[in-house]
Amino acid sequence: MLALQLIAALLIDRWLGEPARWHPLVGFGRCANWLEARCNYGESRRLKGLLLVVLLVVPPVLLIAVLTQIPIIGEWIAVLVLWFALGLESLKRHIQPILRALLRGDMPEARRLTSWICSRDAAELDVERTAVESVLENGSDAVFGALFWFCIAGAPGALAFRLINTLDAMWGYRSERFLHFGWAAARLDDLVGLIPARLTALSYALCGHTRRALHCWRTQAPLHDSPNAGPVMAAGAGALGVELGGLTCYRGVWVEKPLLGEGDKAQPRDLSRALHLVDRALGLWISVIVLLSVAGGL
């Protein structure tokens, strides 16, 4: 049943993408912003941030845990929750317009579109590199992480992962505003993403240039400041044979990020290659999950 639910959610995502209106994560994000604006000040910011993570994540996860126990209906609720947690089609729909802008030579439009999927300064963007990095990292966050936790803990697990990941994306910055308040969201995201990120990195390696990807993962990932993004992007860049990382501008501040991968700088065609790598890795995951389900392992 788990494999069928997973495939059903992926098919719905492929067909419909993210809900255009009334997306639960949009409402969740607005609620999180409202609470953050009223709590992120004064003393004990780390404690406040932790309490808000618990307040925002635990109740909806418990609700889904109850609803998915309802006979028959609960199984379809689980499918819908996984659909909401997935972001593969949304990722493609963000990347493809960037690729079209690059192919027609409209760099200002490509930069504008790319700025929607990252927190970097639009005027200073290396569009091709940023887009490829976003595909590889979001493959882990918006696809494989949700699938992993769905297999481990059902719909409540997938939902908890996605909500924690969303809070990290909103609060997990090392800025003055979020350094302490966002600490809990960032650390929890590191924890729940620890195994999925490494499975994603392995999947990228198996579906691309395996030896180079494993070498880049082993030698370059420890240099990255993120324990999860490092393995994912190093293995992905190695699998594709491109070089990622380097000088990056965040809110007017230039940061020298470690070089990841081997090969030439990312080109427009590498956006499609990165999406295809995610698709191949997804096919590998589906095959393994179906085989485990047939064998009684899931």
CSV table of N, CA and C in Angstrom, one decimal, residues 107 163 280:
chain,number,residue,atom,x,y,z
A,107,MET,N,19.3,37.8,-20.1
A,107,MET,CA,19.9,37.6,-18.8
A,107,MET,C,19.2,38.4,-17.7
A,163,LEU,N,7.4,20.7,7.1
A,163,LEU,CA,7.2,21.9,8.0
A,163,LEU,C,8.5,22.4,8.6
A,280,ARG,N,16.1,10.7,-12.8
A,280,ARG,CA,16.7,9.3,-12.7
A,280,ARG,C,16.8,8.8,-11.3
